Amino acid sequence: MAKRSIKAMRRDELVDAAIAVVGEEGMSGATMAVIARRAGMSAGLVNHYFDSKEELLALAMRNLSNLFRQDILKLAPANPTPAQRLKAIVDGSFAPQHLGSPKRAVTWMQFMIAAQTEPRIKHLYHLTGARFVSNIRYAVKQLVPADKVDDIVDGIAALIDGFFWQNAGEYLEEDLERARRICWRYVSLLIPGIEG
């Protein structure tokens, strides 16, 4: 196994620090100096590893997105059926580790708000969203007639997004289970014969 470079390790430390700072201070409070201090580095060193705050924050958002995707993949068996793939997406969307830390939930919300004005984050946000919807569509189109795919896909994505925002602040773990249960019930109602 290849050894990781110091640069790669430092960049990872800064990404982790950026995620924590955005969750605690919001986007406006996530300055390079604050992120550097959180990572135990100098601001000059941060500027050595990243050209801008936007680059660092975009990489932090990509990191969160990749963790989310990996967690969903872990829930699906090898070579999943379309129904198993869809179940993993719904279950993974409400896994406690994504909203389990209030700071992580706030970080997600801050990134989604920043996507309205920050070009790099907006681009990543759209890519992440498009990939998420594409994965739902891939499963759904194998389970229902073509004329029903768009409405079902949009409904599933809207329910997941809506429950995310509802639970992104304070919540109880049973709130996530309730959100998961309602989303899967919606899927079961619109896709006959699917098991859950």
mmCIF file of N, CA and C in Angstrom, residues 31-137:
data_model
loop_
_atom_site.group_PDB
_atom_site.id
_atom_site.type_symbol
_atom_site.label_atom_id
_atom_site.label_comp_id
_atom_site.label_asym_id
_atom_site.label_seq_id
_atom_site.Cartn_x
_atom_site.Cartn_y
_atom_site.Cartn_z
ATOM 1 N N THR A 31 -13.423 31.275 8.247
ATOM 2 C CA THR A 31 -12.313 31.943 7.579
ATOM 3 C C THR A 31 -11.121 30.997 7.523
ATOM 4 N N MET A 32 -10.181 31.315 6.671
ATOM 5 C CA MET A 32 -8.976 30.493 6.565
ATOM 6 C C MET A 32 -8.245 30.471 7.909
ATOM 7 N N ALA A 33 -8.221 31.601 8.606
ATOM 8 C CA ALA A 33 -7.519 31.678 9.892
ATOM 9 C C ALA A 33 -8.180 30.774 10.930
ATOM 10 N N VAL A 34 -9.512 30.775 10.977
ATOM 11 C CA VAL A 34 -10.228 29.948 11.955
ATOM 12 C C VAL A 34 -10.046 28.467 11.620
ATOM 13 N N ILE A 35 -10.127 28.141 10.345
ATOM 14 C CA ILE A 35 -9.938 26.746 9.926
ATOM 15 C C ILE A 35 -8.509 26.291 10.246
ATOM 16 N N ALA A 36 -7.547 27.165 9.970
ATOM 17 C CA ALA A 36 -6.148 26.840 10.263
ATOM 18 C C ALA A 36 -5.950 26.590 11.749
ATOM 19 N N ARG A 37 -6.510 27.471 12.566
ATOM 20 C CA ARG A 37 -6.376 27.321 14.022
ATOM 21 C C ARG A 37 -6.995 25.999 14.470
ATOM 22 N N ARG A 38 -8.157 25.657 13.923
ATOM 23 C CA ARG A 38 -8.834 24.402 14.278
ATOM 24 C C ARG A 38 -7.969 23.189 13.921
ATOM 25 N N ALA A 39 -7.251 23.295 12.799
ATOM 26 C CA ALA A 39 -6.398 22.188 12.348
ATOM 27 C C ALA A 39 -5.021 22.216 13.005
ATOM 28 N N GLY A 40 -4.755 23.250 13.798
ATOM 29 C CA GLY A 40 -3.444 23.366 14.443
ATOM 30 C C GLY A 40 -2.349 23.779 13.483
ATOM 31 N N MET A 41 -2.722 24.555 12.471
ATOM 32 C CA MET A 41 -1.754 25.011 11.472
ATOM 33 C C MET A 41 -1.801 26.532 11.375
ATOM 34 N N SER A 42 -0.820 27.073 10.678
ATOM 35 C CA SER A 42 -0.821 28.519 10.435
ATOM 36 C C SER A 42 -1.688 28.818 9.211
ATOM 37 N N ALA A 43 -2.215 30.047 9.156
ATOM 38 C CA ALA A 43 -3.012 30.460 8.001
ATOM 39 C C ALA A 43 -2.181 30.391 6.723
ATOM 40 N N GLY A 44 -0.885 30.699 6.839
ATOM 41 C CA GLY A 44 -0.007 30.633 5.673
ATOM 42 C C GLY A 44 0.093 29.225 5.111
ATOM 43 N N LEU A 45 0.082 28.238 5.997
ATOM 44 C CA LEU A 45 0.156 26.851 5.558
ATOM 45 C C LEU A 45 -1.135 26.448 4.829
ATOM 46 N N VAL A 46 -2.266 26.957 5.299
ATOM 47 C CA VAL A 46 -3.535 26.677 4.612
ATOM 48 C C VAL A 46 -3.461 27.231 3.199
ATOM 49 N N ASN A 47 -2.957 28.447 3.072
ATOM 50 C CA ASN A 47 -2.844 29.064 1.747
ATOM 51 C C ASN A 47 -1.848 28.321 0.856
ATOM 52 N N HIS A 48 -0.915 27.612 1.466
ATOM 53 C CA HIS A 48 0.022 26.791 0.697
ATOM 54 C C HIS A 48 -0.693 25.580 0.080
ATOM 55 N N TYR A 49 -1.646 25.011 0.820
ATOM 56 C CA TYR A 49 -2.338 23.805 0.356
ATOM 57 C C TYR A 49 -3.592 24.082 -0.463
ATOM 58 N N PHE A 50 -4.180 25.256 -0.299
ATOM 59 C CA PHE A 50 -5.407 25.600 -1.027
ATOM 60 C C PHE A 50 -5.283 27.006 -1.595
ATOM 61 N N ASP A 51 -5.740 27.165 -2.822
ATOM 62 C CA ASP A 51 -5.660 28.477 -3.470
ATOM 63 C C ASP A 51 -6.635 29.477 -2.873
ATOM 64 N N SER A 52 -7.739 28.975 -2.314
ATOM 65 C CA SER A 52 -8.757 29.884 -1.788
ATOM 66 C C SER A 52 -9.627 29.157 -0.768
ATOM 67 N N LYS A 53 -10.355 29.941 -0.013
ATOM 68 C CA LYS A 53 -11.334 29.396 0.927
ATOM 69 C C LYS A 53 -12.391 28.600 0.160
ATOM 70 N N GLU A 54 -12.793 29.107 -1.009
ATOM 71 C CA GLU A 54 -13.819 28.429 -1.805
ATOM 72 C C GLU A 54 -13.367 27.033 -2.218
ATOM 73 N N GLU A 55 -12.077 26.910 -2.595
ATOM 74 C CA GLU A 55 -11.552 25.593 -2.976
ATOM 75 C C GLU A 55 -11.610 24.632 -1.784
ATOM 76 N N LEU A 56 -11.197 25.109 -0.627
ATOM 77 C CA LEU A 56 -11.207 24.277 0.581
ATOM 78 C C LEU A 56 -12.633 23.864 0.945
ATOM 79 N N LEU A 57 -13.561 24.814 0.926
ATOM 80 C CA LEU A 57 -14.939 24.494 1.305
ATOM 81 C C LEU A 57 -15.612 23.585 0.282
ATOM 82 N N ALA A 58 -15.280 23.763 -0.989
ATOM 83 C CA ALA A 58 -15.835 22.875 -2.015
ATOM 84 C C ALA A 58 -15.339 21.447 -1.792
ATOM 85 N N LEU A 59 -14.063 21.300 -1.435
ATOM 86 C CA LEU A 59 -13.532 19.970 -1.160
ATOM 87 C C LEU A 59 -14.173 19.378 0.092
ATOM 88 N N ALA A 60 -14.464 20.218 1.078
ATOM 89 C CA ALA A 60 -15.152 19.738 2.285
ATOM 90 C C ALA A 60 -16.546 19.223 1.934
ATOM 91 N N MET A 61 -17.257 19.939 1.067
ATOM 92 C CA MET A 61 -18.586 19.485 0.662
ATOM 93 C C MET A 61 -18.492 18.174 -0.111
ATOM 94 N N ARG A 62 -17.496 18.076 -0.987
ATOM 95 C CA ARG A 62 -17.306 16.832 -1.742
ATOM 96 C C ARG A 62 -17.026 15.672 -0.789
ATOM 97 N N ASN A 63 -16.250 15.927 0.257
ATOM 98 C CA ASN A 63 -15.931 14.908 1.251
ATOM 99 C C ASN A 63 -17.204 14.417 1.939
ATOM 100 N N LEU A 64 -18.050 15.335 2.380
ATOM 101 C CA LEU A 64 -19.320 14.947 3.021
ATOM 102 C C LEU A 64 -20.185 14.137 2.061
ATOM 103 N N SER A 65 -20.237 14.578 0.824
ATOM 104 C CA SER A 65 -21.038 13.882 -0.186
ATOM 105 C C SER A 65 -20.530 12.468 -0.418
ATOM 106 N N ASN A 66 -19.215 12.309 -0.476
ATOM 107 C CA ASN A 66 -18.635 10.976 -0.674
ATOM 108 C C ASN A 66 -18.908 10.052 0.507
ATOM 109 N N LEU A 67 -18.850 10.596 1.729
ATOM 110 C CA LEU A 67 -19.170 9.782 2.911
ATOM 111 C C LEU A 67 -20.620 9.309 2.853
ATOM 112 N N PHE A 68 -21.507 10.195 2.449
ATOM 113 C CA PHE A 68 -22.929 9.869 2.318
ATOM 114 C C PHE A 68 -23.116 8.752 1.285
ATOM 115 N N ARG A 69 -22.479 8.891 0.130
ATOM 116 C CA ARG A 69 -22.595 7.892 -0.930
ATOM 117 C C ARG A 69 -22.034 6.544 -0.477
ATOM 118 N N GLN A 70 -20.886 6.554 0.210
ATOM 119 C CA GLN A 70 -20.281 5.310 0.684
ATOM 120 C C GLN A 70 -21.184 4.600 1.698
ATOM 121 N N ASP A 71 -21.825 5.376 2.559
ATOM 122 C CA ASP A 71 -22.724 4.772 3.542
ATOM 123 C C ASP A 71 -23.923 4.114 2.868
ATOM 124 N N ILE A 72 -24.436 4.732 1.810
ATOM 125 C CA ILE A 72 -25.548 4.127 1.078
ATOM 126 C C ILE A 72 -25.080 2.836 0.402
ATOM 127 N N LEU A 73 -23.903 2.874 -0.210
ATOM 128 C CA LEU A 73 -23.381 1.675 -0.877
ATOM 129 C C LEU A 73 -23.202 0.516 0.102
ATOM 130 N N LYS A 74 -22.820 0.819 1.336
ATOM 131 C CA LYS A 74 -22.628 -0.236 2.341
ATOM 132 C C LYS A 74 -23.936 -0.930 2.697
ATOM 133 N N LEU A 75 -25.056 -0.229 2.537
ATOM 134 C CA LEU A 75 -26.353 -0.811 2.885
ATOM 135 C C LEU A 75 -26.896 -1.742 1.805
ATOM 136 N N ALA A 76 -26.378 -1.607 0.603
ATOM 137 C CA ALA A 76 -26.859 -2.449 -0.499
ATOM 138 C C ALA A 76 -25.993 -3.700 -0.602
ATOM 139 N N PRO A 77 -26.607 -4.837 -0.892
ATOM 140 C CA PRO A 77 -25.801 -6.049 -1.092
ATOM 141 C C PRO A 77 -25.030 -5.950 -2.408
ATOM 142 N N ALA A 78 -24.094 -6.849 -2.604
ATOM 143 C CA ALA A 78 -23.387 -6.911 -3.889
ATOM 144 C C ALA A 78 -24.414 -7.222 -4.980
ATOM 145 N N ASN A 79 -24.296 -6.575 -6.105
ATOM 146 C CA ASN A 79 -25.239 -6.759 -7.220
ATOM 147 C C ASN A 79 -26.694 -6.628 -6.763
ATOM 148 N N PRO A 80 -27.068 -5.473 -6.212
ATOM 149 C CA PRO A 80 -28.426 -5.329 -5.687
ATOM 150 C C PRO A 80 -29.487 -5.331 -6.780
ATOM 151 N N THR A 81 -30.650 -5.817 -6.413
ATOM 152 C CA THR A 81 -31.806 -5.686 -7.303
ATOM 153 C C THR A 81 -32.206 -4.209 -7.295
ATOM 154 N N PRO A 82 -33.035 -3.779 -8.245
ATOM 155 C CA PRO A 82 -33.501 -2.385 -8.205
ATOM 156 C C PRO A 82 -34.191 -2.031 -6.886
ATOM 157 N N ALA A 83 -34.976 -2.961 -6.343
ATOM 158 C CA ALA A 83 -35.666 -2.695 -5.076
ATOM 159 C C ALA A 83 -34.658 -2.568 -3.926
ATOM 160 N N GLN A 84 -33.635 -3.408 -3.903
ATOM 161 C CA GLN A 84 -32.613 -3.329 -2.849
ATOM 162 C C GLN A 84 -31.814 -2.027 -2.958
ATOM 163 N N ARG A 85 -31.543 -1.601 -4.180
ATOM 164 C CA ARG A 85 -30.828 -0.347 -4.403
ATOM 165 C C ARG A 85 -31.652 0.825 -3.869
ATOM 166 N N LEU A 86 -32.940 0.821 -4.188
ATOM 167 C CA LEU A 86 -33.835 1.891 -3.738
ATOM 168 C C LEU A 86 -33.960 1.894 -2.216
ATOM 169 N N LYS A 87 -34.048 0.710 -1.623
ATOM 170 C CA LYS A 87 -34.136 0.605 -0.159
ATOM 171 C C LYS A 87 -32.874 1.164 0.495
ATOM 172 N N ALA A 88 -31.708 0.863 -0.072
ATOM 173 C CA ALA A 88 -30.453 1.388 0.482
ATOM 174 C C ALA A 88 -30.413 2.906 0.399
ATOM 175 N N ILE A 89 -30.929 3.467 -0.685
ATOM 176 C CA ILE A 89 -30.959 4.931 -0.827
ATOM 177 C C ILE A 89 -31.852 5.551 0.232
ATOM 178 N N VAL A 90 -33.050 4.995 0.402
ATOM 179 C CA VAL A 90 -33.977 5.540 1.401
ATOM 180 C C VAL A 90 -33.405 5.364 2.806
ATOM 181 N N ASP A 91 -32.959 4.160 3.127
ATOM 182 C CA ASP A 91 -32.413 3.912 4.473
ATOM 183 C C ASP A 91 -31.170 4.766 4.737
ATOM 184 N N GLY A 92 -30.279 4.838 3.752
ATOM 185 C CA GLY A 92 -29.053 5.604 3.921
ATOM 186 C C GLY A 92 -29.292 7.093 4.073
ATOM 187 N N SER A 93 -30.357 7.582 3.477
ATOM 188 C CA SER A 93 -30.671 9.015 3.569
ATOM 189 C C SER A 93 -31.039 9.432 4.986
ATOM 190 N N PHE A 94 -31.451 8.468 5.788
ATOM 191 C CA PHE A 94 -31.851 8.786 7.165
ATOM 192 C C PHE A 94 -30.976 8.071 8.193
ATOM 193 N N ALA A 95 -29.783 7.686 7.763
ATOM 194 C CA ALA A 95 -28.838 7.072 8.694
ATOM 195 C C ALA A 95 -28.397 8.120 9.715
ATOM 196 N N PRO A 96 -28.391 7.770 10.986
ATOM 197 C CA PRO A 96 -28.077 8.758 12.032
ATOM 198 C C PRO A 96 -26.733 9.458 11.863
ATOM 199 N N GLN A 97 -25.740 8.802 11.228
ATOM 200 C CA GLN A 97 -24.430 9.451 11.133
ATOM 201 C C GLN A 97 -24.447 10.711 10.264
ATOM 202 N N HIS A 98 -25.463 10.868 9.407
ATOM 203 C CA HIS A 98 -25.521 12.068 8.566
ATOM 204 C C HIS A 98 -26.129 13.252 9.298
ATOM 205 N N LEU A 99 -27.069 12.964 10.159
ATOM 206 C CA LEU A 99 -27.694 14.036 10.934
ATOM 207 C C LEU A 99 -27.426 13.861 12.418
ATOM 208 N N GLY A 100 -26.763 12.742 12.772
ATOM 209 C CA GLY A 100 -26.550 12.412 14.175
ATOM 210 C C GLY A 100 -25.741 13.433 14.937
ATOM 211 N N SER A 101 -24.863 14.120 14.239
ATOM 212 C CA SER A 101 -24.120 15.197 14.874
ATOM 213 C C SER A 101 -24.768 16.506 14.442
ATOM 214 N N PRO A 102 -25.268 17.303 15.383
ATOM 215 C CA PRO A 102 -25.874 18.574 14.988
ATOM 216 C C PRO A 102 -24.941 19.415 14.126
ATOM 217 N N LYS A 103 -23.632 19.342 14.403
ATOM 218 C CA LYS A 103 -22.685 20.132 13.617
ATOM 219 C C LYS A 103 -22.650 19.655 12.168
ATOM 220 N N ARG A 104 -22.707 18.342 11.960
ATOM 221 C CA ARG A 104 -22.693 17.837 10.585
ATOM 222 C C ARG A 104 -23.963 18.250 9.853
ATOM 223 N N ALA A 105 -25.099 18.187 10.535
ATOM 224 C CA ALA A 105 -26.354 18.614 9.912
ATOM 225 C C ALA A 105 -26.298 20.097 9.558
ATOM 226 N N VAL A 106 -25.790 20.909 10.475
ATOM 227 C CA VAL A 106 -25.665 22.340 10.210
ATOM 228 C C VAL A 106 -24.702 22.575 9.051
ATOM 229 N N THR A 107 -23.640 21.788 8.993
ATOM 230 C CA THR A 107 -22.682 21.928 7.893
ATOM 231 C C THR A 107 -23.369 21.669 6.564
ATOM 232 N N TRP A 108 -24.167 20.598 6.484
ATOM 233 C CA TRP A 108 -24.920 20.320 5.254
ATOM 234 C C TRP A 108 -25.819 21.498 4.902
ATOM 235 N N MET A 109 -26.534 22.018 5.879
ATOM 236 C CA MET A 109 -27.439 23.141 5.609
ATOM 237 C C MET A 109 -26.656 24.359 5.126
ATOM 238 N N GLN A 110 -25.526 24.628 5.750
ATOM 239 C CA GLN A 110 -24.710 25.776 5.341
ATOM 240 C C GLN A 110 -24.226 25.619 3.897
ATOM 241 N N PHE A 111 -23.826 24.402 3.538
ATOM 242 C CA PHE A 111 -23.392 24.176 2.163
ATOM 243 C C PHE A 111 -24.550 24.361 1.185
ATOM 244 N N MET A 112 -25.732 23.891 1.559
ATOM 245 C CA MET A 112 -26.872 24.027 0.653
ATOM 246 C C MET A 112 -27.274 25.498 0.487
ATOM 247 N N ILE A 113 -27.159 26.258 1.543
ATOM 248 C CA ILE A 113 -27.453 27.691 1.452
ATOM 249 C C ILE A 113 -26.375 28.385 0.615
ATOM 250 N N ALA A 114 -25.104 28.037 0.844
ATOM 251 C CA ALA A 114 -24.005 28.642 0.092
ATOM 252 C C ALA A 114 -24.088 28.310 -1.392
ATOM 253 N N ALA A 115 -24.714 27.196 -1.721
ATOM 254 C CA ALA A 115 -24.838 26.799 -3.125
ATOM 255 C C ALA A 115 -25.653 27.805 -3.930
ATOM 256 N N GLN A 116 -26.379 28.672 -3.258
ATOM 257 C CA GLN A 116 -27.157 29.688 -3.964
ATOM 258 C C GLN A 116 -26.263 30.802 -4.509
ATOM 259 N N THR A 117 -25.082 30.999 -3.911
ATOM 260 C CA THR A 117 -24.251 32.138 -4.306
ATOM 261 C C THR A 117 -22.801 31.798 -4.636
ATOM 262 N N GLU A 118 -22.281 30.699 -4.111
ATOM 263 C CA GLU A 118 -20.875 30.348 -4.323
ATOM 264 C C GLU A 118 -20.747 29.419 -5.537
ATOM 265 N N PRO A 119 -20.100 29.858 -6.615
ATOM 266 C CA PRO A 119 -20.064 29.059 -7.847
ATOM 267 C C PRO A 119 -19.526 27.637 -7.686
ATOM 268 N N ARG A 120 -18.411 27.455 -6.967
ATOM 269 C CA ARG A 120 -17.858 26.094 -6.829
ATOM 270 C C ARG A 120 -18.779 25.192 -6.032
ATOM 271 N N ILE A 121 -19.339 25.731 -4.968
ATOM 272 C CA ILE A 121 -20.235 24.928 -4.135
ATOM 273 C C ILE A 121 -21.540 24.664 -4.886
ATOM 274 N N LYS A 122 -22.018 25.662 -5.619
ATOM 275 C CA LYS A 122 -23.225 25.475 -6.427
ATOM 276 C C LYS A 122 -23.022 24.350 -7.438
ATOM 277 N N HIS A 123 -21.869 24.348 -8.104
ATOM 278 C CA HIS A 123 -21.575 23.311 -9.090
ATOM 279 C C HIS A 123 -21.567 21.925 -8.433
ATOM 280 N N LEU A 124 -20.882 21.797 -7.295
ATOM 281 C CA LEU A 124 -20.840 20.515 -6.583
ATOM 282 C C LEU A 124 -22.216 20.097 -6.086
ATOM 283 N N TYR A 125 -22.966 21.056 -5.584
ATOM 284 C CA TYR A 125 -24.303 20.776 -5.076
ATOM 285 C C TYR A 125 -25.188 20.214 -6.191
ATOM 286 N N HIS A 126 -25.106 20.825 -7.372
ATOM 287 C CA HIS A 126 -25.900 20.334 -8.496
ATOM 288 C C HIS A 126 -25.432 18.953 -8.955
ATOM 289 N N LEU A 127 -24.118 18.742 -8.971
ATOM 290 C CA LEU A 127 -23.605 17.415 -9.340
ATOM 291 C C LEU A 127 -24.052 16.352 -8.345
ATOM 292 N N THR A 128 -23.933 16.672 -7.058
ATOM 293 C CA THR A 128 -24.337 15.729 -6.011
ATOM 294 C C THR A 128 -25.818 15.413 -6.110
ATOM 295 N N GLY A 129 -26.623 16.462 -6.266
ATOM 296 C CA GLY A 129 -28.069 16.268 -6.389
ATOM 297 C C GLY A 129 -28.439 15.467 -7.620
ATOM 298 N N ALA A 130 -27.781 15.776 -8.736
ATOM 299 C CA ALA A 130 -28.070 15.057 -9.978
ATOM 300 C C ALA A 130 -27.693 13.582 -9.853
ATOM 301 N N ARG A 131 -26.567 13.305 -9.205
ATOM 302 C CA ARG A 131 -26.133 11.910 -9.016
ATOM 303 C C ARG A 131 -27.120 11.162 -8.122
ATOM 304 N N PHE A 132 -27.579 11.841 -7.064
ATOM 305 C CA PHE A 132 -28.523 11.222 -6.140
ATOM 306 C C PHE A 132 -29.826 10.867 -6.862
ATOM 307 N N VAL A 133 -30.366 11.826 -7.612
ATOM 308 C CA VAL A 133 -31.614 11.596 -8.351
ATOM 309 C C VAL A 133 -31.402 10.539 -9.429
ATOM 310 N N SER A 134 -30.243 10.553 -10.066
ATOM 311 C CA SER A 134 -29.942 9.558 -11.093
ATOM 312 C C SER A 134 -29.942 8.142 -10.518
ATOM 313 N N ASN A 135 -29.427 7.984 -9.309
ATOM 314 C CA ASN A 135 -29.427 6.664 -8.666
ATOM 315 C C ASN A 135 -30.838 6.206 -8.334
ATOM 316 N N ILE A 136 -31.674 7.138 -7.886
ATOM 317 C CA ILE A 136 -33.081 6.796 -7.637
ATOM 318 C C ILE A 136 -33.736 6.388 -8.957
ATOM 319 N N ARG A 137 -33.504 7.185 -10.004
ATOM 320 C CA ARG A 137 -34.113 6.929 -11.314
ATOM 321 C C ARG A 137 -33.688 5.566 -11.870
#
